[in-house]
Each structure stands twice: as C-alpha cells, then as structure tokens.
XYZ file of C-alpha atoms in Angstrom:
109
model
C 91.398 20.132 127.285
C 88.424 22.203 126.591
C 85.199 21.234 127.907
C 82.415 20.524 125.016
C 80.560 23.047 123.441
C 77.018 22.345 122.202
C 75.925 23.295 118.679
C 73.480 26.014 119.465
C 76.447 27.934 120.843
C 78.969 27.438 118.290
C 76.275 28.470 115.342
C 75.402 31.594 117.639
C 78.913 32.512 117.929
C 79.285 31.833 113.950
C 76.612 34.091 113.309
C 78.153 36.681 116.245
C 81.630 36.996 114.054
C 79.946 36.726 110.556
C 76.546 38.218 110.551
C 76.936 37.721 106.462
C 76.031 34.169 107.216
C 72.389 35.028 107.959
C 71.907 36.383 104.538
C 69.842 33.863 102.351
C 71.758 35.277 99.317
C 75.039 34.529 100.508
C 73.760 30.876 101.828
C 72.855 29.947 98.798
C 75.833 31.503 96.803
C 77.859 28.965 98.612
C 75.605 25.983 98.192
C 76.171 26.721 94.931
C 79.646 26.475 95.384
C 79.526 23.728 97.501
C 77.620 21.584 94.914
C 79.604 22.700 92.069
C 82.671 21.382 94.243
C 80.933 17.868 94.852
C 80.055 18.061 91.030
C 83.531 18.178 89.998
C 84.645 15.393 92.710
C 82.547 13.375 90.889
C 83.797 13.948 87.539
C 87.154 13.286 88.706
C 85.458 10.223 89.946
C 84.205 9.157 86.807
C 87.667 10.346 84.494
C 89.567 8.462 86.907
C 87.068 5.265 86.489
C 87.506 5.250 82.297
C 91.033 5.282 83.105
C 91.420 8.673 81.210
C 93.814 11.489 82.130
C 92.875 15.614 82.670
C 95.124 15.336 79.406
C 93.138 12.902 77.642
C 89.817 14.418 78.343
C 91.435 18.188 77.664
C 92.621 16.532 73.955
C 88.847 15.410 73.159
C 87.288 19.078 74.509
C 90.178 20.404 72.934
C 90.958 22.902 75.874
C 93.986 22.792 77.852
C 94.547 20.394 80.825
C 94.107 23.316 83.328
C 90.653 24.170 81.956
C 89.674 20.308 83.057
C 91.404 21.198 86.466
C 88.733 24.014 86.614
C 86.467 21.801 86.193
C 87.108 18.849 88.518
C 87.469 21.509 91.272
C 84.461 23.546 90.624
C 84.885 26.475 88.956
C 81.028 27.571 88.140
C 82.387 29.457 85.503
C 83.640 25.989 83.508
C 80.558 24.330 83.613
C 78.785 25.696 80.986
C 76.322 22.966 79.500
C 78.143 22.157 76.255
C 81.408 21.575 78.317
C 79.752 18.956 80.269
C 78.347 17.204 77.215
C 81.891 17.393 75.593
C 83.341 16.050 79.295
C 80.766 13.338 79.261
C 81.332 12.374 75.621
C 84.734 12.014 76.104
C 84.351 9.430 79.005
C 81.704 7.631 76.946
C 79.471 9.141 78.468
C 76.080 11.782 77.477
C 74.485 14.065 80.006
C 70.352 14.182 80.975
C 69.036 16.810 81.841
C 65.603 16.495 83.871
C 63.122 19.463 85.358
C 61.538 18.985 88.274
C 58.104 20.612 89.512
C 56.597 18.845 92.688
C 56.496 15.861 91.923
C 56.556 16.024 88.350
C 60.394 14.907 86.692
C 60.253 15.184 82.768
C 63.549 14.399 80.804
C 64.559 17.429 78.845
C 67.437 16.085 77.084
C-alpha cells in the first residue's frame, strides 16, 4: 500500500502534468461544464419526480428523445432559454429568472 499523499502535493503534481489547469479561462470553461452537468442531474431529477419519460417531455418540446438526453446530461449547447421554459412547462413547471448585483436579487422573469 502506498503511503498518503497530502493535497498540496497532489494539486502541485496536477498542475506539473497539466499546466492548462492554471489558466482562469479554462477553469471556468469547465465550471461551466460542471454546472451545466449538475443542471441537467437535476432536471432528470425533477422529470423523473412528475413521473414523465425523456419521451414524454421530447413529445411536449416536440424534439426527439435524444435532444432531452442532451439535455439531462449537459450539453450547453441544449440549454438555450426557451428550451428550458418548454422543459419546465412540460413538467408543470415555469422557469425564474433572477439577476444578481451584490446584494441586490431582482426577478427578471
């Protein structure tokens, strides 16, 4: 068995094999893709909860089942705004949209 290594020297050796990880633009590139993954679990979440199929939902969008696949896992490129309202209707649902500025929130829509 290995003897434990400590964090600081696993993130230096990260950062050692993929210097691309100290690049703010590529950190939060995959935040984005990490919350747009977590997004998606959660509409799965919620489909699942209505008791409501990738088939049923893809009938009320009116898109095909593997477009709500693209969805549920994430694909930035699926969640356009309108397709989440759609989504949401079709759970019974609606989407809010809020803006934040300090700590001002103000509902949008």
């Amino acid at each position: 068995m290995s003897p434990a290594r400590n964090w600081r020297d696993i993130k230096a050796e990260a950062h050692r094999l993929h210097p691309e990880l100290a690049d703010p633009a590529v950190r939060a590139e995959a935040a984005a893709h990490l919350d747009a993954y977590i997004a998606g679990y959660h509409l799965k979440e919620l489909r699942k909860a209505a008791g409501k199929t990738q088939a049923d939902v893809a009938a009320a969008l009116r898109v095909s089942q593997s477009r709500v696949s693209q969805i549920e896992n994430g694909d930035l490129g699926a969640m356009e705004l309108d397709t989440l309202r759609a989504y949401a209707e079709a759970l019974g649902g609606r989407v809010e949209i809020t803006l934040s500025v300090g700590q001002h929130t103000i509902k949008v829509a």
